[in-house]
PDB file of C-alpha atoms in Angstrom:
ATOM      1  CA  MET A1359     -16.923   8.068 -50.727  1.00 48.00           C
ATOM      2  CA  ASN A1360     -13.791   6.142 -49.702  1.00 51.00           C
ATOM      3  CA  THR A1361     -12.120   7.332 -46.538  1.00 58.00           C
ATOM      4  CA  LEU A1362      -8.665   8.082 -47.991  1.00 52.00           C
ATOM      5  CA  PRO A1363      -9.890  10.316 -50.849  1.00 59.00           C
ATOM      6  CA  SER A1364     -12.237  12.013 -48.372  1.00 60.00           C
ATOM      7  CA  PHE A1365      -9.331  12.899 -46.108  1.00 63.00           C
ATOM      8  CA  SER A1366      -7.347  14.161 -49.103  1.00 68.00           C
ATOM      9  CA  TYR A1367     -10.157  16.357 -50.420  1.00 69.00           C
ATOM     10  CA  ALA A1368     -10.906  17.690 -46.942  1.00 65.00           C
ATOM     11  CA  ALA A1369      -7.264  18.541 -46.308  1.00 68.00           C
ATOM     12  CA  LEU A1370      -7.022  20.249 -49.687  1.00 71.00           C
ATOM     13  CA  GLY A1371     -10.263  22.163 -49.137  1.00 69.00           C
ATOM     14  CA  GLY A1372      -9.221  23.296 -45.676  1.00 73.00           C
ATOM     15  CA  ILE A1373      -5.559  24.132 -46.166  1.00 84.00           C
ATOM     16  CA  LEU A1374      -5.428  25.645 -49.669  1.00 83.00           C
ATOM     17  CA  PRO A1375      -7.891  28.498 -48.958  1.00 82.00           C
ATOM     18  CA  ALA A1376      -6.024  29.258 -45.722  1.00 86.00           C
ATOM     19  CA  LEU A1377      -2.769  29.502 -47.677  1.00 88.00           C
ATOM     20  CA  VAL A1378      -4.447  31.918 -50.111  1.00 87.00           C
ATOM     21  CA  TRP A1379      -5.442  34.129 -47.182  1.00 85.00           C
ATOM     22  CA  LEU A1380      -1.950  33.783 -45.714  1.00 90.00           C
ATOM     23  CA  TRP A1381      -0.386  34.988 -48.959  1.00 90.00           C
ATOM     24  CA  PHE A1382      -2.809  37.927 -49.083  1.00 87.00           C
ATOM     25  CA  TRP A1383      -2.029  39.135 -45.564  1.00 86.00           C
ATOM     26  CA  ALA A1384       1.717  38.579 -46.008  1.00 85.00           C
ATOM     27  CA  GLN A1385       1.669  41.323 -48.645  1.00 86.00           C
ATOM     28  CA  GLU A1386       1.170  43.824 -45.824  1.00 81.00           C
ATOM     29  CA  ASP A1387       4.680  43.148 -44.487  1.00 79.00           C
ATOM     30  CA  LYS A1388       6.832  43.340 -47.605  1.00 78.00           C
ATOM     31  CA  LEU A1389       9.546  45.622 -46.195  1.00 76.00           C
ATOM     32  CA  HIS A1390      10.687  43.224 -43.472  1.00 81.00           C
ATOM     33  CA  PRO A1391       9.020  39.877 -44.228  1.00 85.00           C
ATOM     34  CA  GLU A1392       9.174  37.203 -41.569  1.00 89.00           C
ATOM     35  CA  PRO A1393      11.311  34.082 -42.121  1.00 91.00           C
ATOM     36  CA  ARG A1394       9.348  31.452 -44.018  1.00 92.00           C
ATOM     37  CA  SER A1395      10.388  28.825 -41.500  1.00 94.00           C
ATOM     38  CA  ARG A1396       8.885  30.905 -38.675  1.00 95.00           C
ATOM     39  CA  ILE A1397       5.675  31.505 -40.630  1.00 95.00           C
ATOM     40  CA  LEU A1398       5.394  27.778 -41.332  1.00 95.00           C
ATOM     41  CA  THR A1399       6.011  26.957 -37.669  1.00 96.00           C
ATOM     42  CA  ALA A1400       3.337  29.435 -36.562  1.00 96.00           C
ATOM     43  CA  PHE A1401       0.873  28.068 -39.146  1.00 96.00           C
ATOM     44  CA  LEU A1402       1.438  24.484 -38.012  1.00 96.00           C
ATOM     45  CA  GLY A1403       1.243  25.631 -34.397  1.00 96.00           C
ATOM     46  CA  GLY A1404      -2.221  27.022 -35.089  1.00 96.00           C
ATOM     47  CA  MET A1405      -3.260  23.707 -36.624  1.00 95.00           C
ATOM     48  CA  ALA A1406      -1.907  21.859 -33.599  1.00 96.00           C
ATOM     49  CA  MET A1407      -4.279  23.761 -31.303  1.00 97.00           C
ATOM     50  CA  VAL A1408      -7.425  22.326 -32.915  1.00 95.00           C
ATOM     51  CA  PRO A1409      -7.303  18.960 -31.081  1.00 94.00           C
ATOM     52  CA  PHE A1410      -6.799  20.830 -27.800  1.00 96.00           C
ATOM     53  CA  ALA A1411      -9.992  22.782 -28.519  1.00 95.00           C
ATOM     54  CA  TYR A1412     -12.085  19.712 -29.325  1.00 92.00           C
ATOM     55  CA  PHE A1413     -12.412  18.089 -25.905  1.00 93.00           C
ATOM     56  CA  PRO A1414     -13.150  21.201 -23.799  1.00 95.00           C
ATOM     57  CA  GLU A1415     -15.624  22.425 -26.421  1.00 93.00           C
ATOM     58  CA  LYS A1416     -17.313  19.024 -26.457  1.00 92.00           C
ATOM     59  CA  ALA A1417     -17.567  19.079 -22.653  1.00 95.00           C
ATOM     60  CA  ILE A1418     -18.981  22.618 -22.714  1.00 94.00           C
ATOM     61  CA  ALA A1419     -21.633  21.658 -25.287  1.00 91.00           C
ATOM     62  CA  GLU A1420     -22.632  18.581 -23.297  1.00 93.00           C
ATOM     63  CA  HIS A1421     -23.013  20.660 -20.144  1.00 91.00           C
ATOM     64  CA  TYR A1422     -24.798  23.762 -21.508  1.00 89.00           C
ATOM     65  CA  GLY A1423     -26.304  22.515 -24.756  1.00 87.00           C
ATOM     66  CA  PHE A1424     -26.733  25.265 -27.356  1.00 81.00           C
ATOM     67  CA  ALA A1425     -27.116  28.028 -24.774  1.00 86.00           C
ATOM     68  CA  PRO A1426     -25.383  31.426 -25.154  1.00 85.00           C
ATOM     69  CA  GLN A1427     -22.811  30.359 -22.555  1.00 90.00           C
ATOM     70  CA  THR A1428     -21.651  27.631 -24.908  1.00 91.00           C
ATOM     71  CA  PHE A1429     -20.746  30.017 -27.717  1.00 89.00           C
ATOM     72  CA  PHE A1430     -19.015  32.405 -25.346  1.00 93.00           C
ATOM     73  CA  LEU A1431     -16.941  29.634 -23.763  1.00 95.00           C
ATOM     74  CA  TRP A1432     -16.087  28.173 -27.176  1.00 93.00           C
ATOM     75  CA  ALA A1433     -14.768  31.589 -28.168  1.00 94.00           C
ATOM     76  CA  VAL A1434     -12.720  31.767 -24.954  1.00 96.00           C
ATOM     77  CA  VAL A1435     -11.171  28.363 -25.662  1.00 96.00           C
ATOM     78  CA  GLU A1436     -10.285  29.099 -29.285  1.00 95.00           C
ATOM     79  CA  GLU A1437      -8.931  32.622 -28.808  1.00 96.00           C
ATOM     80  CA  CYS A1438      -6.814  31.577 -25.816  1.00 97.00           C
ATOM     81  CA  LEU A1439      -5.415  28.615 -27.729  1.00 97.00           C
ATOM     82  CA  LYS A1440      -4.515  30.773 -30.724  1.00 97.00           C
ATOM     83  CA  LEU A1441      -2.742  33.248 -28.468  1.00 96.00           C
ATOM     84  CA  SER A1442      -0.920  30.352 -26.779  1.00 96.00           C
ATOM     85  CA  ALA A1443       0.234  29.009 -30.154  1.00 97.00           C
ATOM     86  CA  ALA A1444       1.474  32.419 -31.240  1.00 96.00           C
ATOM     87  CA  TRP A1445       3.349  32.809 -27.959  1.00 95.00           C
ATOM     88  CA  LEU A1446       4.886  29.339 -28.088  1.00 95.00           C
ATOM     89  CA  PHE A1447       5.941  29.367 -31.729  1.00 95.00           C
ATOM     90  CA  ALA A1448       6.593  33.020 -32.626  1.00 95.00           C
ATOM     91  CA  LEU A1449       6.085  35.831 -30.131  1.00 93.00           C
ATOM     92  CA  ARG A1450       8.825  34.789 -27.731  1.00 91.00           C
ATOM     93  CA  THR A1451      11.432  34.281 -30.474  1.00 92.00           C
ATOM     94  CA  ARG A1452      13.990  36.747 -31.828  1.00 92.00           C
ATOM     95  CA  ASP A1453      11.962  36.985 -35.059  1.00 92.00           C
ATOM     96  CA  PHE A1454       9.365  39.020 -33.167  1.00 92.00           C
ATOM     97  CA  ASP A1455      11.311  42.266 -33.507  1.00 88.00           C
ATOM     98  CA  GLU A1456       8.857  44.938 -34.716  1.00 91.00           C
ATOM     99  CA  PRO A1457       5.232  45.887 -33.971  1.00 92.00           C
ATOM    100  CA  ILE A1458       3.745  44.655 -37.237  1.00 92.00           C
ATOM    101  CA  ASP A1459       5.058  41.153 -36.485  1.00 93.00           C
ATOM    102  CA  ALA A1460       2.376  40.745 -33.813  1.00 93.00           C
ATOM    103  CA  LEU A1461      -0.320  41.124 -36.472  1.00 94.00           C
ATOM    104  CA  GLU A1462       1.499  38.862 -38.907  1.00 94.00           C
ATOM    105  CA  TYR A1463       2.044  36.026 -36.462  1.00 96.00           C
ATOM    106  CA  MET A1464      -1.415  36.177 -34.893  1.00 96.00           C
ATOM    107  CA  ILE A1465      -3.015  36.034 -38.337  1.00 95.00           C
ATOM    108  CA  THR A1466      -0.751  33.162 -39.381  1.00 96.00           C
ATOM    109  CA  VAL A1467      -1.698  31.136 -36.313  1.00 97.00           C
ATOM    110  CA  ALA A1468      -5.379  31.940 -36.866  1.00 96.00           C
ATOM    111  CA  LEU A1469      -5.199  30.666 -40.445  1.00 94.00           C
ATOM    112  CA  GLY A1470      -3.474  27.481 -39.334  1.00 95.00           C
ATOM    113  CA  PHE A1471      -6.240  26.915 -36.798  1.00 95.00           C
ATOM    114  CA  ALA A1472      -8.917  27.686 -39.403  1.00 91.00           C
ATOM    115  CA  ALA A1473      -7.276  25.368 -41.962  1.00 90.00           C
ATOM    116  CA  LEU A1474      -7.587  22.232 -39.856  1.00 90.00           C
ATOM    117  CA  GLU A1475     -10.957  23.256 -38.429  1.00 87.00           C
ATOM    118  CA  ASN A1476     -12.321  23.798 -41.939  1.00 83.00           C
ATOM    119  CA  ALA A1477     -10.887  20.486 -43.137  1.00 82.00           C
ATOM    120  CA  LEU A1478     -12.750  18.672 -40.365  1.00 80.00           C
ATOM    121  CA  PHE A1479     -16.021  20.443 -41.213  1.00 77.00           C
ATOM    122  CA  ILE A1480     -15.566  19.502 -44.883  1.00 73.00           C
ATOM    123  CA  LEU A1481     -14.672  15.908 -44.020  1.00 74.00           C
ATOM    124  CA  ASN A1482     -17.912  15.013 -42.192  1.00 66.00           C
ATOM    125  CA  PRO A1483     -20.278  15.357 -45.165  1.00 56.00           C
ATOM    126  CA  LEU A1484     -17.689  13.808 -47.500  1.00 58.00           C
ATOM    127  CA  VAL A1485     -17.557  10.659 -45.379  1.00 54.00           C
ATOM    128  CA  ASP A1486     -21.365  10.522 -45.578  1.00 55.00           C
ATOM    129  CA  GLY A1487     -21.182  10.833 -49.358  1.00 54.00           C
ATOM    130  CA  ASP A1488     -22.739  14.315 -49.424  1.00 52.00           C
ATOM    131  CA  THR A1489     -20.307  16.074 -51.763  1.00 55.00           C
ATOM    132  CA  MET A1490     -22.549  19.088 -52.391  1.00 52.00           C
ATOM    133  CA  ARG A1491     -22.916  19.882 -48.678  1.00 53.00           C
ATOM    134  CA  SER A1492     -19.165  19.556 -48.331  1.00 49.00           C
ATOM    135  CA  LEU A1493     -18.586  22.110 -51.113  1.00 52.00           C
ATOM    136  CA  VAL A1494     -21.095  24.525 -49.640  1.00 47.00           C
ATOM    137  CA  THR A1495     -19.520  24.142 -46.179  1.00 50.00           C
ATOM    138  CA  GLY A1496     -16.045  24.796 -47.555  1.00 47.00           C
ATOM    139  CA  ASN A1497     -17.146  27.903 -49.446  1.00 48.00           C
ATOM    140  CA  MET A1498     -19.065  29.332 -46.492  1.00 57.00           C
ATOM    141  CA  ARG A1499     -16.157  28.809 -44.123  1.00 58.00           C
ATOM    142  CA  PHE A1500     -13.734  30.374 -46.613  1.00 55.00           C
ATOM    143  CA  VAL A1501     -15.705  33.626 -46.706  1.00 58.00           C
ATOM    144  CA  GLY A1502     -16.929  33.546 -43.120  1.00 64.00           C
ATOM    145  CA  ALA A1503     -15.325  31.509 -40.345  1.00 75.00           C
ATOM    146  CA  SER A1504     -11.766  31.717 -41.713  1.00 80.00           C
ATOM    147  CA  LEU A1505     -11.969  35.479 -42.007  1.00 84.00           C
ATOM    148  CA  LEU A1506     -13.526  35.715 -38.544  1.00 87.00           C
ATOM    149  CA  HIS A1507     -10.490  33.925 -37.074  1.00 90.00           C
ATOM    150  CA  VAL A1508      -8.253  36.398 -38.904  1.00 91.00           C
ATOM    151  CA  VAL A1509     -10.184  39.443 -37.690  1.00 92.00           C
ATOM    152  CA  CYS A1510     -10.274  38.310 -34.058  1.00 93.00           C
ATOM    153  CA  SER A1511      -6.583  37.421 -33.989  1.00 94.00           C
ATOM    154  CA  ALA A1512      -5.615  40.601 -35.816  1.00 94.00           C
ATOM    155  CA  ILE A1513      -7.409  42.697 -33.204  1.00 93.00           C
ATOM    156  CA  LEU A1514      -5.382  40.971 -30.527  1.00 95.00           C
ATOM    157  CA  GLY A1515      -2.234  41.323 -32.628  1.00 94.00           C
ATOM    158  CA  TYR A1516      -2.726  45.056 -33.000  1.00 94.00           C
ATOM    159  CA  SER A1517      -3.303  45.383 -29.262  1.00 93.00           C
ATOM    160  CA  MET A1518       0.155  43.887 -28.770  1.00 92.00           C
ATOM    161  CA  ALA A1519       1.694  45.890 -31.609  1.00 92.00           C
ATOM    162  CA  ARG A1520       0.641  49.289 -30.292  1.00 88.00           C
ATOM    163  CA  GLU A1521       2.396  48.635 -26.969  1.00 86.00           C
ATOM    164  CA  PHE A1522       5.472  46.984 -28.484  1.00 87.00           C
ATOM    165  CA  TYR A1523       7.823  49.682 -27.176  1.00 87.00           C
ATOM    166  CA  LYS A1524       6.029  50.232 -23.865  1.00 85.00           C
ATOM    167  CA  SER A1525       6.476  48.686 -20.436  1.00 85.00           C
ATOM    168  CA  ARG A1526       5.702  45.040 -19.719  1.00 85.00           C
ATOM    169  CA  ALA A1527       2.710  46.096 -17.599  1.00 89.00           C
ATOM    170  CA  ALA A1528       1.255  48.138 -20.463  1.00 86.00           C
ATOM    171  CA  GLN A1529       1.822  45.247 -22.855  1.00 86.00           C
ATOM    172  CA  ASN A1530      -0.028  42.824 -20.573  1.00 88.00           C
ATOM    173  CA  ILE A1531      -2.951  45.212 -20.079  1.00 92.00           C
ATOM    174  CA  TRP A1532      -3.437  45.735 -23.794  1.00 91.00           C
ATOM    175  CA  ARG A1533      -2.982  42.048 -24.493  1.00 91.00           C
ATOM    176  CA  MET A1534      -5.834  41.264 -22.095  1.00 94.00           C
ATOM    177  CA  LEU A1535      -8.017  44.002 -23.602  1.00 94.00           C
ATOM    178  CA  GLY A1536      -7.348  42.691 -27.097  1.00 93.00           C
ATOM    179  CA  LEU A1537      -8.101  39.131 -26.015  1.00 95.00           C
ATOM    180  CA  ALA A1538     -11.380  40.209 -24.404  1.00 96.00           C
ATOM    181  CA  LEU A1539     -12.428  42.032 -27.590  1.00 94.00           C
ATOM    182  CA  ALA A1540     -11.494  39.064 -29.770  1.00 94.00           C
ATOM    183  CA  ILE A1541     -13.498  36.699 -27.556  1.00 95.00           C
ATOM    184  CA  GLY A1542     -16.507  39.009 -27.578  1.00 93.00           C
ATOM    185  CA  LEU A1543     -16.504  39.371 -31.356  1.00 90.00           C
ATOM    186  CA  HIS A1544     -16.081  35.631 -31.869  1.00 91.00           C
ATOM    187  CA  ALA A1545     -18.922  34.830 -29.473  1.00 91.00           C
ATOM    188  CA  VAL A1546     -21.304  37.311 -31.133  1.00 87.00           C
ATOM    189  CA  PHE A1547     -20.521  35.834 -34.555  1.00 85.00           C
ATOM    190  CA  ASN A1548     -21.296  32.321 -33.308  1.00 81.00           C
ATOM    191  CA  LEU A1549     -24.562  33.444 -31.715  1.00 82.00           C
ATOM    192  CA  PHE A1550     -25.829  35.210 -34.822  1.00 80.00           C
ATOM    193  CA  ILE A1551     -24.912  32.293 -37.094  1.00 74.00           C
ATOM    194  CA  ILE A1552     -26.622  29.633 -34.955  1.00 72.00           C
ATOM    195  CA  TYR A1553     -29.734  31.435 -33.774  1.00 67.00           C
ATOM    196  CA  ASP A1554     -32.720  32.489 -35.901  1.00 56.00           C
ATOM    197  CA  ASN A1555     -32.033  29.467 -38.147  1.00 58.00           C
ATOM    198  CA  GLY A1556     -29.077  31.240 -39.688  1.00 58.00           C
ATOM    199  CA  SER A1557     -31.267  34.041 -41.091  1.00 64.00           C
ATOM    200  CA  LYS A1558     -28.602  36.639 -40.236  1.00 68.00           C
ATOM    201  CA  THR A1559     -25.725  34.680 -41.755  1.00 68.00           C
ATOM    202  CA  PHE A1560     -25.100  36.957 -44.730  1.00 73.00           C
ATOM    203  CA  PHE A1561     -25.486  40.080 -42.630  1.00 75.00           C
ATOM    204  CA  VAL A1562     -22.885  38.762 -40.206  1.00 75.00           C
ATOM    205  CA  PHE A1563     -20.552  37.757 -43.049  1.00 74.00           C
ATOM    206  CA  GLY A1564     -20.874  41.292 -44.410  1.00 81.00           C
ATOM    207  CA  CYS A1565     -19.869  42.690 -41.028  1.00 81.00           C
ATOM    208  CA  VAL A1566     -16.872  40.357 -40.897  1.00 80.00           C
ATOM    209  CA  TRP A1567     -15.739  41.495 -44.352  1.00 80.00           C
ATOM    210  CA  ALA A1568     -16.109  45.115 -43.285  1.00 86.00           C
ATOM    211  CA  ALA A1569     -14.000  44.333 -40.219  1.00 84.00           C
ATOM    212  CA  ALA A1570     -11.396  42.718 -42.503  1.00 82.00           C
ATOM    213  CA  LEU A1571     -11.063  46.010 -44.357  1.00 86.00           C
ATOM    214  CA  GLY A1572     -10.458  47.609 -40.985  1.00 88.00           C
ATOM    215  CA  ILE A1573      -7.585  45.159 -40.438  1.00 88.00           C
ATOM    216  CA  LEU A1574      -5.852  46.690 -43.461  1.00 86.00           C
ATOM    217  CA  LEU A1575      -5.982  50.024 -41.649  1.00 88.00           C
ATOM    218  CA  LEU A1576      -4.538  48.418 -38.521  1.00 86.00           C
ATOM    219  CA  PHE A1577      -1.606  47.155 -40.579  1.00 87.00           C
ATOM    220  CA  GLU A1578      -0.957  50.682 -41.814  1.00 87.00           C
ATOM    221  CA  LYS A1579      -1.063  52.038 -38.279  1.00 87.00           C
ATOM    222  CA  ALA A1580       1.281  49.285 -37.057  1.00 86.00           C
ATOM    223  CA  LYS A1581       3.804  50.169 -39.776  1.00 84.00           C
ATOM    224  CA  LYS A1582       4.005  53.706 -38.400  1.00 84.00           C
ATOM    225  CA  LEU A1583       4.731  52.673 -34.811  1.00 78.00           C
ATOM    226  CA  HIS A1584       8.262  53.599 -33.755  1.00 71.00           C
ATOM    227  CA  ASN A1585      10.213  53.654 -30.531  1.00 65.00           C
TER     228      ASN A1585
END
């Protein structure tokens, strides 16, 4: 397949599903929706973090191989970068003015990150002319990896939301706890997908979907947080 159409199909396959998820989660904040310009900035900020993840993750893989440490450190890199993007492009702005915004912006950044990551995973088999593998990869990442990014970032977002009206010290403590939980969940997902020849893939995807339902409950709890 020619390179230019491959890039186009990969971009379409990576970004469109992420936008579908973004629309779905935006429905949870209908009363005080965030400015579209801020949402777009956060989404693009998440995409911008992918190149920053590539080189440290490549170095980690070269050093440890496919050992458990690799998947843990990959999770550390990606979750820290997503938090950094949310902080740079949304959380320190005046648009971050209510608890639920933490969930909204963290999820938006996560979907931006997932969009470009998915596009790159789809691109590789397309360049090799393996269209079927590209389609399968795109579908699996839509129902699995993309939602995992959402779940992990939403957990961190809720950790920030619940302490929105508390002291700076309390906010930092819960932010670190949320980040640790997001990293742990991400690392476990990676381990289960890679090991045992992927035999637990559908079980893990089922757990991620169950966790996504839990995110809906977190949104409801965040809506009820008041000063």
